[in-house]
mmCIF file of C-alpha atoms and ligand atoms in Angstrom:
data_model
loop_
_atom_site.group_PDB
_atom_site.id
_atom_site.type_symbol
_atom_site.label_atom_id
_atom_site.label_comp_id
_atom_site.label_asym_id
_atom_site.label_seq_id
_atom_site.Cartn_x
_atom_site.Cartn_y
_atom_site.Cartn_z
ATOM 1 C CA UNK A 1 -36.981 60.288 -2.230
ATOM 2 C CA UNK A 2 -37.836 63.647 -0.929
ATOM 3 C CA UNK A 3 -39.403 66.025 -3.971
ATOM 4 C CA UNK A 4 -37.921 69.078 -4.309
ATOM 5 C CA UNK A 5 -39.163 72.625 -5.248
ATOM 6 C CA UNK A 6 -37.694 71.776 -8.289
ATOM 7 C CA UNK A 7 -38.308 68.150 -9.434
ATOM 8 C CA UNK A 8 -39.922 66.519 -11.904
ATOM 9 C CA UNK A 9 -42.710 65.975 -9.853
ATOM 10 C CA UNK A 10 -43.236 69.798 -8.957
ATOM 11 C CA UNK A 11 -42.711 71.727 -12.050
ATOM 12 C CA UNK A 12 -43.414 69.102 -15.124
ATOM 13 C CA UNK A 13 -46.198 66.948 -12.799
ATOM 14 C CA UNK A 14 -44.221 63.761 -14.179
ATOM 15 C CA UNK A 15 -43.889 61.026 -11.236
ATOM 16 C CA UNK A 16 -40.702 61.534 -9.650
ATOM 17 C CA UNK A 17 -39.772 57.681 -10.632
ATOM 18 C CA UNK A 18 -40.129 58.387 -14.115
ATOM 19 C CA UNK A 19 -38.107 61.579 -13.775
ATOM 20 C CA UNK A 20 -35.378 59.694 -12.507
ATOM 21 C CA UNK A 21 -35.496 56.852 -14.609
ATOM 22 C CA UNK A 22 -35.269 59.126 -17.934
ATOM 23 C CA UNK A 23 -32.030 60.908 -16.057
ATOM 24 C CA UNK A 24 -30.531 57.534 -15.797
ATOM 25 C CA UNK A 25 -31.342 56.597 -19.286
ATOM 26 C CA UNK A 26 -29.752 60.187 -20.478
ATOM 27 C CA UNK A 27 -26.692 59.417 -18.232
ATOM 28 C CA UNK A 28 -26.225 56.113 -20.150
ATOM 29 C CA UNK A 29 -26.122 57.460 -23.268
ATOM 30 C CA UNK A 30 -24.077 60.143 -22.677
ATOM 31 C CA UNK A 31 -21.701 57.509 -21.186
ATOM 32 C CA UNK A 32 -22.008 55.407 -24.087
ATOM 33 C CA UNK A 33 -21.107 58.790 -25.907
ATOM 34 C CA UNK A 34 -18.187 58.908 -23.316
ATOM 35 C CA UNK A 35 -16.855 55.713 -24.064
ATOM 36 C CA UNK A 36 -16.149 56.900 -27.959
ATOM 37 C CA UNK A 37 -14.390 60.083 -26.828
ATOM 38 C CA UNK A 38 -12.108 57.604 -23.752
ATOM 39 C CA UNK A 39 -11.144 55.469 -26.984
ATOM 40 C CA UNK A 40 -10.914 57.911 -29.462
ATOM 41 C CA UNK A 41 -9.607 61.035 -27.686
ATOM 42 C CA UNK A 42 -6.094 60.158 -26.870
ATOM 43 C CA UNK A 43 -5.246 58.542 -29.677
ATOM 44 C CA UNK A 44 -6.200 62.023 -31.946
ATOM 45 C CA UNK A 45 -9.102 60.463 -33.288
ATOM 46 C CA UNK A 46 -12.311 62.319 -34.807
ATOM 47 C CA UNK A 47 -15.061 61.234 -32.323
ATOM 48 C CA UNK A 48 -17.706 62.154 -34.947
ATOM 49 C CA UNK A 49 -16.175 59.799 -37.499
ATOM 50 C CA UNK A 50 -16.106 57.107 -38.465
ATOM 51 C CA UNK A 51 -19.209 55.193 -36.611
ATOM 52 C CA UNK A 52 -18.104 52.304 -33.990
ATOM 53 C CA UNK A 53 -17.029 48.891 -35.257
ATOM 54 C CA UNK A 54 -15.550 46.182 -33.649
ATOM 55 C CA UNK A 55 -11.824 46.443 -33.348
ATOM 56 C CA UNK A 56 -10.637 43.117 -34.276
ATOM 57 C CA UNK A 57 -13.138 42.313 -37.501
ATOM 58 C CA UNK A 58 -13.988 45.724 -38.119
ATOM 59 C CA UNK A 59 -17.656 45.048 -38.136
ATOM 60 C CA UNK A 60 -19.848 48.165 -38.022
ATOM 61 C CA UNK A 61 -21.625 47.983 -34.651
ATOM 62 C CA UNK A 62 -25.614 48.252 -35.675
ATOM 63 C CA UNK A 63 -27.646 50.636 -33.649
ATOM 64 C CA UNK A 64 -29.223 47.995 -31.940
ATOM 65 C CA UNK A 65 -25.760 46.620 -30.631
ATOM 66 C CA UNK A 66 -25.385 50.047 -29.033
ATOM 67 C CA UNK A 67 -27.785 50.213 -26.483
ATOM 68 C CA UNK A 68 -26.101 51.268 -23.180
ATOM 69 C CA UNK A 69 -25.391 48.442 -21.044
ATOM 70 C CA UNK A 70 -28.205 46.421 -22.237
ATOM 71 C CA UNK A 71 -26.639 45.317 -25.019
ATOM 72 C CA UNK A 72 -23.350 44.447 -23.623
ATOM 73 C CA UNK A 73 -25.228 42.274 -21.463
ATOM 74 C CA UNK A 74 -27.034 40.539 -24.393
ATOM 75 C CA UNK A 75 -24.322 39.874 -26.330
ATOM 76 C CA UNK A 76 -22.453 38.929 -23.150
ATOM 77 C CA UNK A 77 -19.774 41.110 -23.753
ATOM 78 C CA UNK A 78 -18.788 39.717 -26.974
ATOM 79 C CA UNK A 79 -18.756 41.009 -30.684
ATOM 80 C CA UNK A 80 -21.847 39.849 -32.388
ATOM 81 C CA UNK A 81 -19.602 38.905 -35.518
ATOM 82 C CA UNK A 82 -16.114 37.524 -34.940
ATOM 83 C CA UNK A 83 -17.281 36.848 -30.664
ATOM 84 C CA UNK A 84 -14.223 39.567 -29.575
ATOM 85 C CA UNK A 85 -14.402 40.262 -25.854
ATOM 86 C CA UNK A 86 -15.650 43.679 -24.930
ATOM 87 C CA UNK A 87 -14.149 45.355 -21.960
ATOM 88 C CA UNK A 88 -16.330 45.262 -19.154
ATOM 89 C CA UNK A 89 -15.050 49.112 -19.205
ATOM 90 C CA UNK A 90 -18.254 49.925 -21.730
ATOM 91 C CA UNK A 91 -21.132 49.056 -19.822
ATOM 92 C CA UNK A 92 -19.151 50.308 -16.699
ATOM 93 C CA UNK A 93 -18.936 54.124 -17.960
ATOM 94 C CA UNK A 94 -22.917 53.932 -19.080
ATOM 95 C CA UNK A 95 -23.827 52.545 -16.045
ATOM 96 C CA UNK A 96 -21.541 54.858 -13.817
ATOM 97 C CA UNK A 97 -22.508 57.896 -15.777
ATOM 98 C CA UNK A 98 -26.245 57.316 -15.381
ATOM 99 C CA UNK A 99 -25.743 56.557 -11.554
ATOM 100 C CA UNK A 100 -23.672 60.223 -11.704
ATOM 101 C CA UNK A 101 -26.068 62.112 -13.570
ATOM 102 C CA UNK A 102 -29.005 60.617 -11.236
ATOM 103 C CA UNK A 103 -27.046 61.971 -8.211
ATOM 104 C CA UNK A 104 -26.445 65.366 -9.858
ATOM 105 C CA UNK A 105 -29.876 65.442 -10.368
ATOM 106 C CA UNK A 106 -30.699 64.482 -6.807
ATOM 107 C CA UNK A 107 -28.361 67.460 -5.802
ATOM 108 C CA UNK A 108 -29.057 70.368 -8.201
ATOM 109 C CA UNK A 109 -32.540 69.751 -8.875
ATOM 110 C CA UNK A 110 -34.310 70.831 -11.920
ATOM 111 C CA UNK A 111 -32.443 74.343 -12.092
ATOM 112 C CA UNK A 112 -30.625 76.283 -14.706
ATOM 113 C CA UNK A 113 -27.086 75.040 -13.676
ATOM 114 C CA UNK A 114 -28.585 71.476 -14.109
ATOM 115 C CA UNK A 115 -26.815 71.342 -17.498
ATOM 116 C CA UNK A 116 -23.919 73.110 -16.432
ATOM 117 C CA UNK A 117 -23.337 70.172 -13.459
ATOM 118 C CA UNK A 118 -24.124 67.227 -16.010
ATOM 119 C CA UNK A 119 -21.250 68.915 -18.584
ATOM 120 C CA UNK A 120 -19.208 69.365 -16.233
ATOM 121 C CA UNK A 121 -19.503 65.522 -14.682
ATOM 122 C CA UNK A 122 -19.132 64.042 -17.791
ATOM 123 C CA UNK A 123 -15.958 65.919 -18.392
ATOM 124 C CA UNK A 124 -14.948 64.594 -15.017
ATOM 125 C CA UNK A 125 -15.901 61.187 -15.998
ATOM 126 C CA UNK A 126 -13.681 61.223 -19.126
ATOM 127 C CA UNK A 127 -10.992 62.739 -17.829
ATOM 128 C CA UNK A 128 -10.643 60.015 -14.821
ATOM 129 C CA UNK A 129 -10.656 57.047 -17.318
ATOM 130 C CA UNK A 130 -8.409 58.504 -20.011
ATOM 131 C CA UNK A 131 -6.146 59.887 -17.230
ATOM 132 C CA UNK A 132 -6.297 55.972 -15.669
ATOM 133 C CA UNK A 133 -6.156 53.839 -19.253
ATOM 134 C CA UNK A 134 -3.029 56.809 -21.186
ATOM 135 C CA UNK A 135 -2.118 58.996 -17.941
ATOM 136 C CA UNK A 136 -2.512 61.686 -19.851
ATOM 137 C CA UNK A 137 -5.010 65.031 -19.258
ATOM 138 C CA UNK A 138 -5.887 65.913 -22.985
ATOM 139 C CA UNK A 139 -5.655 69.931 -24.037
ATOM 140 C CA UNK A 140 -8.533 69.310 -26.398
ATOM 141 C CA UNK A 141 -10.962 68.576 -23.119
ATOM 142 C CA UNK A 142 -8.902 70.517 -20.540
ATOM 143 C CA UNK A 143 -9.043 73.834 -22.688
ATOM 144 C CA UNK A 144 -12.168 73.806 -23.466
ATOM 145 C CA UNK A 145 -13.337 73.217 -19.598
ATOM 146 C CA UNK A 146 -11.341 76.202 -19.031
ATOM 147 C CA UNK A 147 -13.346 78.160 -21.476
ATOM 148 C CA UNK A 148 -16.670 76.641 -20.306
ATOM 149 C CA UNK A 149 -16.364 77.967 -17.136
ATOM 150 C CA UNK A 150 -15.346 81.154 -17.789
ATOM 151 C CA UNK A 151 -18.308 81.159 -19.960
ATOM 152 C CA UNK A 152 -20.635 80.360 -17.473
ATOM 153 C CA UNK A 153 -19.187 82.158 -14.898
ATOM 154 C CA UNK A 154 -19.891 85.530 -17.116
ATOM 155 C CA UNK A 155 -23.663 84.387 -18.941
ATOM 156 C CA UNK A 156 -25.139 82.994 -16.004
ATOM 157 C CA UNK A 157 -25.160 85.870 -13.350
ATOM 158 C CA UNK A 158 -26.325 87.980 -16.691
ATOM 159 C CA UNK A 159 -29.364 86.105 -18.146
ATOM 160 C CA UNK A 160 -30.457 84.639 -14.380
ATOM 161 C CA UNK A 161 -30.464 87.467 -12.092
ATOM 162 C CA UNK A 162 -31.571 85.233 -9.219
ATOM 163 C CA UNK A 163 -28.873 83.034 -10.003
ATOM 164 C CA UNK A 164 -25.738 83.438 -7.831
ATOM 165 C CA UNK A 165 -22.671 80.864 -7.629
ATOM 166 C CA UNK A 166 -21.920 80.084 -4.083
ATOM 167 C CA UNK A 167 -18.527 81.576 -3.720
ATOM 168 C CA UNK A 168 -19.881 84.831 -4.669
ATOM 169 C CA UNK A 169 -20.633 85.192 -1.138
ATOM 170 C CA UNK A 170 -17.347 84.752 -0.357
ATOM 171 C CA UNK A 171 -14.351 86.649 -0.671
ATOM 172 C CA UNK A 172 -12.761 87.978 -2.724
ATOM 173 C CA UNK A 173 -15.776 88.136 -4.415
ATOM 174 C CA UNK A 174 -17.484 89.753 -2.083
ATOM 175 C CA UNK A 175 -14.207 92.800 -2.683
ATOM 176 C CA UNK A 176 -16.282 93.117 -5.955
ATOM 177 C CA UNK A 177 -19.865 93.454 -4.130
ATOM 178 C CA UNK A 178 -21.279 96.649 -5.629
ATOM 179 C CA UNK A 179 -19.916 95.758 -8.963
ATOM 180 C CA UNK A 180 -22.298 94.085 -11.496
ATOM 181 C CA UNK A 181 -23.344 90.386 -10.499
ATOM 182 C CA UNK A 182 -20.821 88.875 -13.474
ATOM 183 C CA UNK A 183 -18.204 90.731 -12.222
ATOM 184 C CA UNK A 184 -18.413 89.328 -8.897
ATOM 185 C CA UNK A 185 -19.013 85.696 -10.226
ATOM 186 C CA UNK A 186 -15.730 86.567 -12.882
ATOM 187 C CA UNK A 187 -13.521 87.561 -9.571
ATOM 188 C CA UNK A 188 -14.702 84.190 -7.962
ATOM 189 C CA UNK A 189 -13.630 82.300 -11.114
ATOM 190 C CA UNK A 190 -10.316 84.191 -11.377
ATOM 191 C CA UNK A 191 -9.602 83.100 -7.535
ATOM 192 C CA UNK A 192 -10.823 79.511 -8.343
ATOM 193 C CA UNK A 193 -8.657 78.842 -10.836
ATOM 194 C CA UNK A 194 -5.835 80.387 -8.865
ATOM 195 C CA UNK A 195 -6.901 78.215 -6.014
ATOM 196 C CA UNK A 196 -6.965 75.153 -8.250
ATOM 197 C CA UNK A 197 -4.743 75.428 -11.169
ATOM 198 C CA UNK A 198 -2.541 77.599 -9.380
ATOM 199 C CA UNK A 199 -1.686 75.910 -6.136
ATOM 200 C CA UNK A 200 -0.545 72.856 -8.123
ATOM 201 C CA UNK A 201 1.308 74.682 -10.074
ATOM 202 C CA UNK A 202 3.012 76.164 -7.515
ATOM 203 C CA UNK A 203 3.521 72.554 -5.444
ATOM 204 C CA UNK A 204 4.702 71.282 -8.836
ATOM 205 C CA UNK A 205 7.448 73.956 -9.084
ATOM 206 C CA UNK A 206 8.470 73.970 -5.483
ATOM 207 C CA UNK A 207 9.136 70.241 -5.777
ATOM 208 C CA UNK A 208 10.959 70.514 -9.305
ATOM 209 C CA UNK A 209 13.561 72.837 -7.361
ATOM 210 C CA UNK A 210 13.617 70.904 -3.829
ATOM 211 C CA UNK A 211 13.914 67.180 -5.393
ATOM 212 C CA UNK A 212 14.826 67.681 -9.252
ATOM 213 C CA UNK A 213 11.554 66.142 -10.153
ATOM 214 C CA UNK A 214 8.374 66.793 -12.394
ATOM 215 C CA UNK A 215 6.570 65.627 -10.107
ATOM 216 C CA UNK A 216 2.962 67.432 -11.185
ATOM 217 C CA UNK A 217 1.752 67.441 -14.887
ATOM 218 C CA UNK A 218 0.632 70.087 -16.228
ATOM 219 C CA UNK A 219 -2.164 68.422 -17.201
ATOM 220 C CA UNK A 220 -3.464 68.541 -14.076
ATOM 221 C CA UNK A 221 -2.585 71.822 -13.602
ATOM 222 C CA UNK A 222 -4.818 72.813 -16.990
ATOM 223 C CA UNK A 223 -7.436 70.588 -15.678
ATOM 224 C CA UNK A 224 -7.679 72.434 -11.822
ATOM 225 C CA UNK A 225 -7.690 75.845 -13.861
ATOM 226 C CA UNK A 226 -11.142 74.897 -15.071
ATOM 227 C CA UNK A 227 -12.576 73.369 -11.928
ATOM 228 C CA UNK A 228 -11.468 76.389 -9.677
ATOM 229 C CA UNK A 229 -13.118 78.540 -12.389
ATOM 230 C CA UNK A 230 -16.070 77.043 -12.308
ATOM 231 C CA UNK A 231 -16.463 75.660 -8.923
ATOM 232 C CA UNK A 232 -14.648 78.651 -6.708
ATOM 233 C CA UNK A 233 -11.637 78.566 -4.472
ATOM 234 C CA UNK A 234 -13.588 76.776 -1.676
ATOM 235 C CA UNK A 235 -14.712 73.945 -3.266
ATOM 236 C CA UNK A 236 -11.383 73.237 -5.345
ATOM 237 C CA UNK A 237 -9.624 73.453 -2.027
ATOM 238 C CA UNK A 238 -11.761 70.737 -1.210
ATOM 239 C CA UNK A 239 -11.462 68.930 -4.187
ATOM 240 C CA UNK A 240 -7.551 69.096 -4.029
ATOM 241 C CA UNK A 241 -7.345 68.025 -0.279
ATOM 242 C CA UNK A 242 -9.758 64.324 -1.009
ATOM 243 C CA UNK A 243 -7.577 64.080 -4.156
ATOM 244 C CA UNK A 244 -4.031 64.820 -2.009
ATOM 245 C CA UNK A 245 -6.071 62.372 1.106
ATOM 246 C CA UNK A 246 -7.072 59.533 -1.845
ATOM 247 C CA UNK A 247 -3.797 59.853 -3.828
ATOM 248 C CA UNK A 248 -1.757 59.393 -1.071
ATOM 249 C CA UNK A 249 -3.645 56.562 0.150
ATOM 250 C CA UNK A 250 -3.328 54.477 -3.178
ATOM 251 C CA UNK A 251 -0.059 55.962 -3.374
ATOM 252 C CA UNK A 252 0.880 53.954 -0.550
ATOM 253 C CA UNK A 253 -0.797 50.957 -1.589
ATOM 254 C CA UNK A 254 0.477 50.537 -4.825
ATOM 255 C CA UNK A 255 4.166 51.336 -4.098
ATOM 256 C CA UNK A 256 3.918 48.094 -0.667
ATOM 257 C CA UNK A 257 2.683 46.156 -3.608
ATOM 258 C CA UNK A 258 5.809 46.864 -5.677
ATOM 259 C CA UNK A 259 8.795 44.880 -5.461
ATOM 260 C CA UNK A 260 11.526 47.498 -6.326
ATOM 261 C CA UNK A 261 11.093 50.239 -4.198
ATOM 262 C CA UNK A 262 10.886 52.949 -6.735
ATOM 263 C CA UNK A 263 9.605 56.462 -5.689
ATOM 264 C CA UNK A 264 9.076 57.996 -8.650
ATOM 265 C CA UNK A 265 6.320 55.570 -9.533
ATOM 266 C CA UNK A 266 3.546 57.669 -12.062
ATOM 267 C CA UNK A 267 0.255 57.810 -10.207
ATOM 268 C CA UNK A 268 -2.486 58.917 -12.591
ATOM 269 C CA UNK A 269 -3.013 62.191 -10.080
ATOM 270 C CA UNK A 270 -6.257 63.108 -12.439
ATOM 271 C CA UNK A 271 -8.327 60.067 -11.403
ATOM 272 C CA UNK A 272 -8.177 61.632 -7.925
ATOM 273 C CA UNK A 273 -8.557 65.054 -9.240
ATOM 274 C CA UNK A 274 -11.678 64.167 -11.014
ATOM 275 C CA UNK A 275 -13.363 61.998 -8.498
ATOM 276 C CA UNK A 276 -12.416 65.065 -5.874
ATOM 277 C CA UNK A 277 -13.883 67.731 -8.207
ATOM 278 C CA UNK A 278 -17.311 65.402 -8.660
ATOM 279 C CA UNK A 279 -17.414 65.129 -4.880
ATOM 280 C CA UNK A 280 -16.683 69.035 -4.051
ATOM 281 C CA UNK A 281 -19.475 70.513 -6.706
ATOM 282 C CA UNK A 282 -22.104 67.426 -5.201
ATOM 283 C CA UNK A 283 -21.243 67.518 -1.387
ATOM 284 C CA UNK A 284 -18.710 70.662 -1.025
ATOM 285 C CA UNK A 285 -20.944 73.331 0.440
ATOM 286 C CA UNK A 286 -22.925 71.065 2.515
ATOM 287 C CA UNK A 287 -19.926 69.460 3.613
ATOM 288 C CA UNK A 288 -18.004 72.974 4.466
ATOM 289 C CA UNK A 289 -21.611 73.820 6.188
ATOM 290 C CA UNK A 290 -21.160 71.401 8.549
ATOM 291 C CA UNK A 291 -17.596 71.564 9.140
ATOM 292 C CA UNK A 292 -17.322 75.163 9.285
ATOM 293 C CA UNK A 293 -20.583 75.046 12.264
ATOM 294 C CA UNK A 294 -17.806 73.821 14.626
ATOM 295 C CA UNK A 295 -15.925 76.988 14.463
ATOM 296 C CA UNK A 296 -19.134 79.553 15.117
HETATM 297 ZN ZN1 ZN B 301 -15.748 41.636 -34.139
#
């Protein structure tokens, strides 16, 4: 691993291992914290309250029980009390969300939009499984992304000077250039959410006249809103075209699987929304860097 200006190693002294290893550990938890909000969040439960038990004997889970993924491989994936299977689905989320969260890290470095990348990967994260397991997009995450963004779209470029989001460069932010720095970064999240909210939106609609179909939730709609904001125009573009690529892909596959040809078979569009946005704010630039050096 190469160490950054702005690793562990380099600004705390810790060994880069050990830097990693405690980002994994964080992303566990955080998935463990992910799995409560999966369960609990469709079904319009408080994910404060009550504490975890089992669901079939109702057994409060003890703390030690609740280690991320070490525990469900202890108790081999069965409730300590009453020996009720526990979807492999548990340890899965710590494990992928400590995996994500090492990558993010790998990415963003130890920077000031560190945070903001981890928040908004664990929304992702959420949103993919609860949009797989209910095919639903809740308000009460997708609203608050929204707001996030927004959020950080106006604070950041104010309390970090140095700090600019990528798009700004771009236009139309760059109509704003002259105007102060969270102006610019406010235009790019006002185009991003155009770019991502809005252009679903607008395929959704076009296809509700054309074929008398909702074919797009709006769900995904809200959820694009916030990714655009945050991310810019560029990157949801990208985000949107490896969810269209993906979606279409498993589309296929799961309707040659089907016996009755039905084409209005639900795909859970937000699993490929989510996995796209993760891949656009880790690889996006880079990716349009090297795409965009055939064309100069
Ligand atoms: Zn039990």
């Amino acid at each position: 691993m190469t160490i950054t200006p702005n690793s562990f190693q380099s600004a705390l002294g810790i060994p880069e291992i050990i830097g990693c290893a405690f980002v994994f550990i964080v992303g566990s938890v955080i998935g463990s914290f992910l799995n409560v909000v999966i369960h609990r969040v469709p079904r319009s439960e408080s994910i404060v309250f009550p504490n975890s038990a089992c669901p079939k004997c109702g057994n409060a889970i003890k703390p030690y029980d609740n280690l991320p993924i070490i525990s469900w491989l202890l108790l081999r994936g069965k409730c300590r009390n009453c020996k009720e299977p526990i979807a492999w689905r548990y340890p899965a989320v710590e494990a992928l969300t400590g995996f994500v969260f090492l990558i993010v890290y790998c990415q963003v470095g130890l920077t000031v939009f560190l945070p903001v990348a981890l928040i908004f990967a664990a929304v992702m994260i959420s949103l993919v499984f609860i949009d797989a397991e209910h095919m639903i997009l809740p308000n009460v995450i997708t609203y608050p992304l929204f707001a996030f963004a927004i959020l950080v779209r106006i604070v950041y470029p104010i309390v970090w000077p140095d700090f600019a989001f990528a798009d700004m460069a771009h236009w139309p932010a760059t109509y704003f250039a002259g105007s102060p720095a969270w102006v610019v970064s406010l235009a790019g999240a006002v185009a991003g959410a155009l770019a991502g909210g809005g252009s679903l939106w607008l395929i959704g609609e076009l296809w509700k006249r054309l074929r008398g179909v909702d074919a797009m939730g709006l769900g995904d709609v809200k959820m694009m809103l916030g990714v655009g904001a945050l991310l810019g125009w560029r990157l949801a573009c990208i985000a949107i075209f490896f969810a269209a690529f993906t979606g279409a892909v498993a589309g296929v596959a799961v309707l040659s699987r089907q016996k009755e040809k039905d084409m209005q078979t639900q795909i859970p569009f937000g699993i490929f929304l989510g996995t796209g946005s993760l891949i656009a704010l880790l690889f996006g630039e880079r990716f349009l860097a090297w795409y965009l050096s055939y064309f100069s």
